[in-house]
Structure formats: structure tokens, C-alpha cells
Short mmCIF file of C-alpha atoms (C1' of nucleotides) in Angstrom, two decimals:
data_model
loop_
_atom_site.label_atom_id
_atom_site.label_comp_id
_atom_site.label_asym_id
_atom_site.label_seq_id
_atom_site.Cartn_x
_atom_site.Cartn_y
_atom_site.Cartn_z
CA UNK A 1 -14.33 21.53 -10.29
CA UNK A 2 -12.60 18.54 -8.75
CA UNK A 3 -10.55 16.66 -11.27
CA UNK A 4 -11.89 13.22 -12.07
CA UNK A 5 -8.56 11.42 -11.98
CA UNK A 6 -7.65 13.06 -8.71
CA UNK A 7 -10.93 12.25 -7.06
CA UNK A 8 -10.69 8.63 -8.16
CA UNK A 9 -7.33 8.30 -6.50
CA UNK A 10 -8.69 9.69 -3.27
CA UNK A 11 -11.70 7.45 -3.48
CA UNK A 12 -9.35 4.50 -3.71
CA UNK A 13 -7.51 5.80 -0.68
CA UNK A 14 -10.71 6.05 1.34
CA UNK A 15 -11.69 2.52 0.41
CA UNK A 16 -8.27 1.09 1.13
CA UNK A 17 -8.03 2.83 4.48
CA UNK A 18 -11.34 1.42 5.62
CA UNK A 19 -10.50 -1.98 4.23
CA UNK A 20 -7.16 -2.00 6.00
CA UNK A 21 -8.89 -0.98 9.20
CA UNK A 22 -11.34 -3.87 9.03
CA UNK A 23 -8.60 -6.32 8.05
CA UNK A 24 -6.56 -5.13 11.00
CA UNK A 25 -9.36 -6.02 13.39
CA UNK A 26 -9.01 -9.57 12.15
CA UNK A 27 -5.22 -9.40 12.43
CA UNK A 28 -4.70 -9.42 8.71
CA UNK A 29 -3.07 -7.09 6.26
CA UNK A 30 -5.01 -6.21 3.11
CA UNK A 31 -2.78 -8.45 1.00
CA UNK A 32 -3.25 -11.39 3.33
CA UNK A 33 -6.98 -10.77 3.46
CA UNK A 34 -7.37 -10.78 -0.29
CA UNK A 35 -5.38 -13.94 -0.62
CA UNK A 36 -7.39 -15.66 2.06
CA UNK A 37 -10.71 -14.62 0.56
CA UNK A 38 -9.59 -15.74 -2.90
CA UNK A 39 -9.21 -19.32 -1.76
CA UNK A 40 -11.77 -19.51 0.98
CA UNK A 41 -14.24 -21.42 -1.20
CA UNK A 42 -11.95 -23.29 -3.58
CA UNK A 43 -8.25 -24.14 -3.56
CA UNK A 44 -6.13 -22.59 -6.26
CA UNK A 45 -2.71 -23.14 -7.74
CA UNK A 46 -0.02 -20.56 -7.11
CA UNK A 47 0.07 -19.37 -10.71
CA UNK A 48 -3.69 -18.96 -10.85
CA UNK A 49 -3.66 -17.10 -7.60
CA UNK A 50 -0.87 -14.82 -8.77
CA UNK A 51 -2.85 -13.98 -11.87
CA UNK A 52 -6.02 -13.50 -9.92
CA UNK A 53 -4.39 -11.17 -7.44
CA UNK A 54 -2.31 -9.41 -10.07
CA UNK A 55 1.02 -10.07 -8.41
CA UNK A 56 4.24 -11.78 -9.43
CA UNK A 57 4.79 -15.40 -8.49
CA UNK A 58 7.69 -14.68 -6.21
CA UNK A 59 5.80 -12.04 -4.29
CA UNK A 60 2.96 -14.49 -3.84
CA UNK A 61 5.32 -17.18 -2.66
CA UNK A 62 6.52 -14.99 0.16
CA UNK A 63 3.05 -13.81 1.03
CA UNK A 64 1.98 -17.43 1.33
CA UNK A 65 5.00 -18.11 3.53
CA UNK A 66 3.81 -15.55 6.03
CA UNK A 67 0.23 -16.76 6.09
CA UNK A 68 1.20 -20.39 6.19
CA UNK A 69 3.42 -19.67 9.18
CA UNK A 70 0.28 -18.61 10.96
CA UNK A 71 -1.54 -21.78 10.04
CA UNK A 72 -4.26 -20.16 7.97
CA UNK A 73 -3.32 -21.77 4.70
CA UNK A 74 -1.84 -25.01 3.51
CA UNK A 75 0.33 -25.93 0.55
CA UNK A 76 -0.41 -29.20 -1.18
CA UNK A 77 1.14 -30.89 -4.16
CA UNK A 78 -0.98 -33.17 -6.36
CA UNK A 79 0.41 -36.54 -7.46
CA UNK A 80 -0.37 -35.87 -11.09
CA UNK A 81 2.09 -33.00 -11.41
CA UNK A 82 4.58 -32.55 -8.63
CA UNK A 83 5.59 -29.11 -9.80
CA UNK A 84 2.34 -27.38 -8.95
CA UNK A 85 1.32 -26.23 -5.51
CA UNK A 86 -2.36 -26.09 -4.67
CA UNK A 87 -3.15 -23.68 -1.92
CA UNK A 88 -6.10 -24.26 0.39
CA UNK A 89 -7.35 -22.63 3.56
CA UNK A 90 -7.11 -24.55 6.81
CA UNK A 91 -10.28 -24.79 8.95
CA UNK A 92 -8.92 -21.93 11.02
CA UNK A 93 -8.17 -19.95 7.90
CA UNK A 94 -11.63 -20.51 6.55
CA UNK A 95 -13.23 -19.33 9.76
CA UNK A 96 -11.22 -16.13 9.71
CA UNK A 97 -11.80 -15.58 6.00
CA UNK A 98 -15.52 -15.87 6.36
CA UNK A 99 -15.70 -13.63 9.39
CA UNK A 100 -13.62 -11.05 7.58
CA UNK A 101 -15.61 -11.25 4.38
CA UNK A 102 -18.86 -10.82 6.25
CA UNK A 103 -17.42 -7.84 8.08
CA UNK A 104 -16.24 -6.21 4.88
CA UNK A 105 -19.62 -6.83 3.30
CA UNK A 106 -21.40 -5.25 6.16
CA UNK A 107 -19.18 -2.35 7.11
CA UNK A 108 -17.21 -1.22 4.10
CA UNK A 109 -20.24 0.19 2.28
CA UNK A 110 -20.54 2.62 5.19
CA UNK A 111 -18.36 5.00 3.26
CA UNK A 112 -21.27 5.51 0.86
CA UNK A 113 -23.75 6.01 3.69
CA UNK A 114 -24.53 9.63 3.09
CA UNK A 115 -25.16 9.22 -0.62
CA UNK A 116 -28.67 9.33 -2.06
CA UNK A 117 -29.93 5.76 -2.49
CA UNK A 118 -29.93 5.90 -6.27
CA UNK A 119 -26.51 7.52 -6.39
CA UNK A 120 -25.31 4.73 -4.17
CA UNK A 121 -26.84 2.17 -6.47
CA UNK A 122 -25.23 3.74 -9.50
CA UNK A 123 -21.86 3.74 -7.82
CA UNK A 124 -22.33 0.04 -7.29
CA UNK A 125 -23.15 -0.51 -10.95
CA UNK A 126 -20.17 1.50 -12.12
CA UNK A 127 -17.87 -0.35 -9.74
CA UNK A 128 -19.13 -3.70 -10.97
CA UNK A 129 -18.58 -2.77 -14.58
CA UNK A 130 -15.09 -1.49 -14.01
CA UNK A 131 -13.96 -4.43 -11.94
CA UNK A 132 -15.48 -6.88 -14.40
CA UNK A 133 -13.38 -5.29 -17.06
CA UNK A 134 -10.09 -5.16 -15.22
CA UNK A 135 -10.11 -7.95 -12.69
CA UNK A 136 -9.90 -11.46 -14.09
CA UNK A 137 -12.67 -13.35 -12.34
CA UNK A 138 -12.42 -17.07 -11.83
CA UNK A 139 -15.71 -18.75 -12.70
CA UNK A 140 -17.04 -21.01 -9.96
CA UNK A 141 -16.30 -24.28 -11.66
CA UNK A 142 -13.15 -22.86 -13.13
CA UNK A 143 -10.72 -25.03 -15.00
CA UNK A 144 -7.97 -22.80 -13.75
CA UNK A 145 -7.39 -21.07 -17.07
CA UNK A 146 -7.16 -17.34 -16.77
CA UNK A 147 -7.83 -15.07 -19.68
CA UNK A 148 -4.45 -13.42 -20.05
CA UNK A 149 -5.96 -10.31 -21.61
CA UNK A 150 -6.95 -7.36 -19.45
CA UNK A 151 -4.55 -8.47 -16.77
CA UNK A 152 -2.91 -5.40 -15.31
CA UNK A 153 0.23 -7.29 -14.41
CA UNK A 154 1.43 -8.13 -17.88
CA UNK A 155 5.02 -7.56 -18.81
CA UNK A 156 5.82 -5.01 -21.44
CA UNK B 1 -25.02 -10.51 -7.37
CA UNK B 2 -21.63 -9.08 -6.56
CA UNK B 3 -21.28 -7.92 -3.03
CA UNK B 4 -20.98 -4.15 -2.67
CA UNK B 5 -18.16 -4.19 -0.16
CA UNK B 6 -16.22 -6.66 -2.22
CA UNK B 7 -16.64 -4.75 -5.43
CA UNK B 8 -15.55 -1.51 -3.78
CA UNK B 9 -12.33 -3.14 -2.67
CA UNK B 10 -11.61 -4.37 -6.16
CA UNK B 11 -12.45 -0.97 -7.58
CA UNK B 12 -9.86 0.52 -5.28
CA UNK B 13 -7.38 -2.06 -6.49
CA UNK B 14 -8.00 -1.16 -10.12
CA UNK B 15 -7.55 2.51 -9.42
CA UNK B 16 -4.41 2.02 -7.37
CA UNK B 17 -2.84 -0.24 -9.97
CA UNK B 18 -3.37 2.29 -12.70
CA UNK B 19 -2.21 5.10 -10.48
CA UNK B 20 0.93 3.21 -9.52
CA UNK B 21 1.58 2.53 -13.18
CA UNK B 22 1.37 6.20 -14.12
CA UNK B 23 3.46 7.22 -11.12
CA UNK B 24 6.05 4.67 -12.11
CA UNK B 25 6.45 6.29 -15.50
CA UNK B 26 7.47 9.43 -13.64
CA UNK B 27 9.79 7.45 -11.38
CA UNK B 28 7.62 7.95 -8.35
CA UNK B 29 5.85 5.63 -5.98
CA UNK B 30 2.20 6.41 -5.17
CA UNK B 31 3.14 7.69 -1.72
CA UNK B 32 5.79 9.99 -3.12
CA UNK B 33 3.43 11.19 -5.81
CA UNK B 34 0.71 12.09 -3.37
CA UNK B 35 3.11 13.95 -1.17
CA UNK B 36 4.53 15.87 -4.09
CA UNK B 37 1.11 16.82 -5.41
CA UNK B 38 -0.02 17.91 -1.95
CA UNK B 39 2.61 20.61 -1.79
CA UNK B 40 3.04 21.46 -5.43
CA UNK B 41 1.02 24.68 -5.10
CA UNK B 42 1.65 25.65 -1.50
CA UNK B 43 4.21 24.65 1.12
CA UNK B 44 2.94 22.82 4.17
CA UNK B 45 4.19 21.96 7.62
CA UNK B 46 4.99 18.37 8.41
CA UNK B 47 2.09 17.98 10.82
CA UNK B 48 -0.39 19.42 8.34
CA UNK B 49 0.93 17.19 5.63
CA UNK B 50 0.73 14.14 7.84
CA UNK B 51 -2.89 14.93 8.60
CA UNK B 52 -3.66 15.65 4.99
CA UNK B 53 -2.13 12.40 3.81
CA UNK B 54 -3.49 10.42 6.73
CA UNK B 55 -0.17 9.09 7.87
CA UNK B 56 1.84 9.22 11.08
CA UNK B 57 4.46 11.90 11.52
CA UNK B 58 7.34 9.47 11.68
CA UNK B 59 6.29 7.73 8.48
CA UNK B 60 6.09 11.09 6.77
CA UNK B 61 9.50 12.08 8.04
CA UNK B 62 11.05 9.09 6.35
CA UNK B 63 9.06 9.56 3.19
CA UNK B 64 10.33 13.13 3.01
CA UNK B 65 13.87 11.87 3.56
CA UNK B 66 13.64 9.75 0.45
CA UNK B 67 12.16 12.47 -1.72
CA UNK B 68 14.47 15.14 -0.40
CA UNK B 69 17.43 12.90 -1.23
CA UNK B 70 16.28 13.13 -4.84
CA UNK B 71 16.09 16.88 -4.72
CA UNK B 72 12.38 17.18 -5.35
CA UNK B 73 11.52 18.74 -2.05
CA UNK B 74 13.05 21.07 0.47
CA UNK B 75 12.78 21.41 4.24
CA UNK B 76 12.70 24.89 5.66
CA UNK B 77 12.39 26.20 9.18
CA UNK B 78 10.74 29.56 9.88
CA UNK B 79 12.32 32.02 12.31
CA UNK B 80 9.14 32.46 14.27
CA UNK B 81 9.06 28.89 15.54
CA UNK B 82 12.15 26.85 15.08
CA UNK B 83 10.40 23.60 15.83
CA UNK B 84 8.31 23.49 12.72
CA UNK B 85 9.46 22.36 9.32
CA UNK B 86 7.82 23.78 6.24
CA UNK B 87 8.07 21.55 3.24
CA UNK B 88 8.16 23.00 -0.27
CA UNK B 89 8.80 21.58 -3.72
CA UNK B 90 11.98 22.51 -5.52
CA UNK B 91 11.66 23.79 -9.11
CA UNK B 92 12.51 20.30 -10.29
CA UNK B 93 9.94 18.80 -7.94
CA UNK B 94 7.29 21.18 -9.15
CA UNK B 95 7.95 20.32 -12.74
CA UNK B 96 7.61 16.62 -12.03
CA UNK B 97 4.54 17.11 -9.86
CA UNK B 98 2.75 19.05 -12.53
CA UNK B 99 3.61 16.62 -15.28
CA UNK B 100 2.42 13.76 -13.13
CA UNK B 101 -0.76 15.48 -12.12
CA UNK B 102 -1.62 16.26 -15.72
CA UNK B 103 -0.93 12.67 -16.67
CA UNK B 104 -3.13 11.31 -13.91
CA UNK B 105 -5.87 13.73 -14.89
CA UNK B 106 -5.73 12.64 -18.46
CA UNK B 107 -5.16 8.93 -18.23
CA UNK B 108 -6.55 7.62 -14.99
CA UNK B 109 -10.18 8.16 -15.98
CA UNK B 110 -9.55 5.64 -18.75
CA UNK B 111 -10.67 2.95 -16.38
CA UNK B 112 -14.20 4.32 -16.72
CA UNK B 113 -13.99 4.49 -20.50
CA UNK B 114 -16.51 1.85 -21.29
CA UNK B 115 -19.18 3.23 -18.98
CA UNK B 116 -22.20 5.05 -20.30
CA UNK B 117 -21.56 8.81 -20.12
CA UNK B 118 -24.16 9.43 -17.46
CA UNK B 119 -23.00 6.45 -15.41
CA UNK B 120 -19.54 7.87 -15.63
CA UNK B 121 -20.77 11.23 -14.50
CA UNK B 122 -22.59 9.72 -11.57
CA UNK B 123 -19.50 7.84 -10.53
CA UNK B 124 -17.71 11.14 -10.49
CA UNK B 125 -20.37 12.70 -8.30
CA UNK B 126 -20.35 9.81 -5.88
CA UNK B 127 -16.57 9.87 -5.68
CA UNK B 128 -16.56 13.60 -4.98
CA UNK B 129 -19.09 13.25 -2.19
CA UNK B 130 -17.27 10.39 -0.53
CA UNK B 131 -13.86 12.00 -0.67
CA UNK B 132 -15.24 15.30 0.56
CA UNK B 133 -16.56 13.46 3.57
CA UNK B 134 -13.48 11.47 4.41
CA UNK B 135 -10.48 13.39 3.13
CA UNK B 136 -9.67 16.59 5.00
CA UNK B 137 -9.21 19.16 2.27
CA UNK B 138 -7.00 22.16 2.83
CA UNK B 139 -8.71 25.31 1.61
CA UNK B 140 -6.62 27.37 -0.79
CA UNK B 141 -5.83 30.17 1.59
CA UNK B 142 -5.63 27.75 4.46
CA UNK B 143 -4.47 28.86 7.83
CA UNK B 144 -3.08 25.44 8.35
CA UNK B 145 -5.79 24.28 10.72
CA UNK B 146 -7.21 20.92 9.87
CA UNK B 147 -10.64 19.86 10.96
CA UNK B 148 -9.75 16.99 13.24
CA UNK B 149 -13.09 15.29 12.73
CA UNK B 150 -13.55 12.67 10.01
CA UNK B 151 -9.83 12.11 9.89
CA UNK B 152 -9.23 8.42 9.40
CA UNK B 153 -5.94 8.51 11.26
CA UNK B 154 -7.21 9.57 14.66
CA UNK B 155 -6.04 7.75 17.73
CA UNK B 156 -8.62 5.89 19.73
"C1'" DT C 1 13.42 33.69 36.40
"C1'" DA C 2 13.54 28.77 36.69
"C1'" DT C 3 10.99 24.80 36.22
"C1'" DT C 4 7.85 22.09 33.89
"C1'" DA C 5 4.73 20.55 30.41
"C1'" DG C 6 3.75 20.02 25.89
"C1'" DT C 7 4.61 20.41 20.71
"C1'" DA C 8 7.17 19.41 16.30
"C1'" DG C 9 9.86 16.52 14.29
"C1'" DT C 10 13.37 12.71 14.08
"C1'" DT C 11 15.52 8.14 14.77
"C1'" DC C 12 15.65 3.27 15.33
"C1'" DA C 13 14.27 -1.54 15.09
"C1'" DT C 14 11.07 -4.41 13.17
"C1'" DG C 15 7.90 -6.32 9.86
"C1'" DC C 16 5.20 -6.44 5.50
"C1'" DC C 17 5.19 -5.99 0.71
"C1'" DG C 18 6.97 -5.95 -4.11
"C1'" DT C 19 10.88 -6.40 -7.63
"C1'" DG C 20 14.59 -8.54 -10.48
"C1'" DA C 21 17.76 -12.15 -10.90
"C1'" DA C 22 19.22 -16.58 -10.16
"C1'" DC C 23 17.97 -21.08 -8.83
"C1'" DT C 24 15.69 -26.08 -8.18
"C1'" DT C 25 12.49 -29.44 -9.41
"C1'" DC C 26 9.82 -31.52 -12.40
"C1'" DC C 27 7.11 -32.54 -16.80
"C1'" DG C 28 6.88 -33.30 -21.76
"C1'" DC C 29 8.88 -34.23 -25.87
"C1'" DA C 30 12.12 -35.64 -29.42
"C1'" DT D 1 18.68 -39.93 -22.99
"C1'" DG D 2 18.63 -35.40 -22.94
"C1'" DC D 3 16.83 -30.87 -23.44
"C1'" DG D 4 13.56 -26.95 -23.17
"C1'" DG D 5 10.22 -24.96 -20.62
"C1'" DA D 6 6.93 -24.64 -16.70
"C1'" DA D 7 6.00 -24.03 -11.62
"C1'" DG D 8 7.74 -22.41 -7.48
"C1'" DT D 9 11.32 -20.79 -4.49
"C1'" DT D 10 15.16 -18.04 -2.67
"C1'" DC D 11 17.92 -13.98 -2.10
"C1'" DA D 12 19.15 -9.17 -1.76
"C1'" DC D 13 17.26 -4.87 -1.92
"C1'" DG D 14 14.24 -0.87 -1.38
"C1'" DG D 15 9.83 1.44 -0.10
"C1'" DC D 16 6.53 1.90 3.35
"C1'" DA D 17 4.25 1.73 8.06
"C1'" DT D 18 4.30 1.19 13.16
"C1'" DG D 19 5.59 1.75 18.16
"C1'" DA D 20 8.86 3.47 21.24
"C1'" DA D 21 12.31 6.40 22.55
"C1'" DC D 22 14.56 10.57 21.61
"C1'" DT D 23 16.00 15.93 20.62
"C1'" DA D 24 14.94 20.59 20.26
"C1'" DC D 25 12.23 24.03 21.04
"C1'" DT D 26 8.08 26.90 22.90
"C1'" DA D 27 4.76 28.02 26.28
"C1'" DA D 28 2.72 27.78 30.73
"C1'" DT D 29 3.34 27.95 35.47
"C1'" DA D 30 4.99 29.18 39.82
#
DNA sequence: TATTAGTAGTTCATGCCGTGAACTTCCGCA
DNA sequence: TGCGGAAGTTCACGGCATGAACTACTAATA
């Protein structure tokens, strides 16, 4: 008779705890880890990144400050428009991002270890459908335009 | 071809965002909300609560400070052992906790709205199994003893 | 009984994270 | 030329978590 809403919250807690644990082993906080993984394969502008991570621009700016201070990330300003900042990983940052991502891939699904294989598979499907709906995904060859709809961080 | 680990993390993000949103409407942060709901039906000692929420005692102490300052919660010390603090909701706190809980129950599952009914049901089952494994649940007539195993906050 | 060890909880300093408000710099346009 | 808006930043503030040191109390020991 567990309530669905309640159990979803606790599920999120379990996932976040394990994620934070793995991030910690790579000396990263969850927020830093998500930022790093978001740009590990392609640089992004601050505004894109903010939309993609669902955070305000100013919060992102400060998050980038902290990661840049550690040399994992690099701000760059294109000639064409000097207002924008394009954020890219440094070689060091890329190494860490990839190690972390691989670790998350390998070890985070452990939480579903004791589930029946098909239950596990269905969980995966459900998770994919939900995230596809709520998380704005950048296509690989993205132009940088985000679909503003379905973004959880809209203002009222 | 979404990676399972990755998609689980984003699922957690979706859930937490929605949860934070609902909590915000009741003027609570997620941490405050979880604390309040943990004791809305039965008082708990600080140490139990810390174990139940998976946080350190000192963090809990400060969290309680903030909620107590708002009059939602009350510290009490039993005669039998003056060291322990039993935490209970005030009438006001209980009212808020119940309104919040009902709201979470009703509106958080919205994130799974567009799933097929049986997929939705399976998600529920999977979530229940995972949380049962990783979240130490206090039985209703609990003696206060937590099973120390499977607690994510153990020390090495 | 007096000492000691351990338990329950708190306090403090520090750092990360997010918010709202005000700000700078720069582009585009009239 | 000058103005509106876009992209980022800065600041002050509060919530949250951690490690280390601390108080108050109980329980075990001698």
C-alpha cells in the first residue's frame, strides 16, 4: 500500500545518494558532475547549458567559477559575438568526465540489481520515457536552440 | 540507446524538481518536507531520524533548528534519559505535513502520466522494491531500533 | 563510590548550491 | 547616434552538508 508519489521521492533519494557517492570518489559534487558530462563531448554556451541543466544563468555562472578554478573547464568567447561564452572541457576535465561517466554507467544500475530482469528492463523504459518528456535533450549536431516547452525551470 | 545509469540520474532529477516545486508551494524545502513527513504520525528521536533520513546528526540538528524556529516542530526530552531529544510535530506542523503529503501523493505521479498504465504500474513496483532495499523503514509500532545494514550513511 | 568510557545531541567554521536584484558589456536596429 | 534587449556576471543572503570540537548525561568498571 505504499503511496506512488512517496515511493517516487524515495527512489529519487536512493539514486541521488548513489550518484553523489560515485561523484565524490571523483572529487566532484553532483552539480559539477552533471555540468562536466554535459559538455564533455561538445562545447556549449552558458545559456544553452543553463537550459539543459534546468538552472538559472547566475547559478550556472558561479558553478562554472568553481569548476574553472580547478582547471576542468574553460571559458571562451567567439569573435562573432563577444557577449556569449562558450564553455568547453579542458583535457584534464575531459579525462575526469569520461572516467566518471563510465563509473556511473557501470555502478549506478546496481541499485536495480535485485529486480527481475524484465522488471529492470521496464524500469529502464519508463525512465527513458519520462526523461525524454521532461529533460530537454540537445541533439548531437545541435544548433543550440532549445525547445522552451517542457522546461521545468520556466518562470511563472 | 540511452545509458541506464545516465537515465536513472535524470529520472531522479525530474522527480526532485517536481517534488521541490510542490514543497515550495507549501513554503518548505525538500529536506524540511521529508523531515516533517517522517514525524507527522509518530515522534522520533534525533538519532533515529538521522538514520531514517540518511543524514548526519549535526546536519539534522541544524535542520531542526530552522524548522523549530518556524514553529512546525517541537523538541522534547524524556525524564528517563535526559540525553535524548524526541522530536514531534506541532499542530501547525501536522497540518502542513498532511497537506503537503496529500499534494505530493496526488500531483507527483503526474510525471508518469503519459506512460502506458501497465508500464506505470511496473515502475511503481520497481520503485517499491528498490526503496524497500535501500531505505530503512520504521515499522509502525517501532521500538526505535533501525536495522543498521543497507543504510547508505554508514561510516567506512 | 569515584572514575572512566561511551552515547546523544549541539556548535562552529567552511564550502557548495540556488535565488533575486542590480549591474556591465555587447549586438542589432532605427 | 542612440536605444532596447540579450548574454553573463556580481553581490548578499539563506539552506544544506561536512569535519572537528564540544557539553551533558548515562552506564560500566574498579
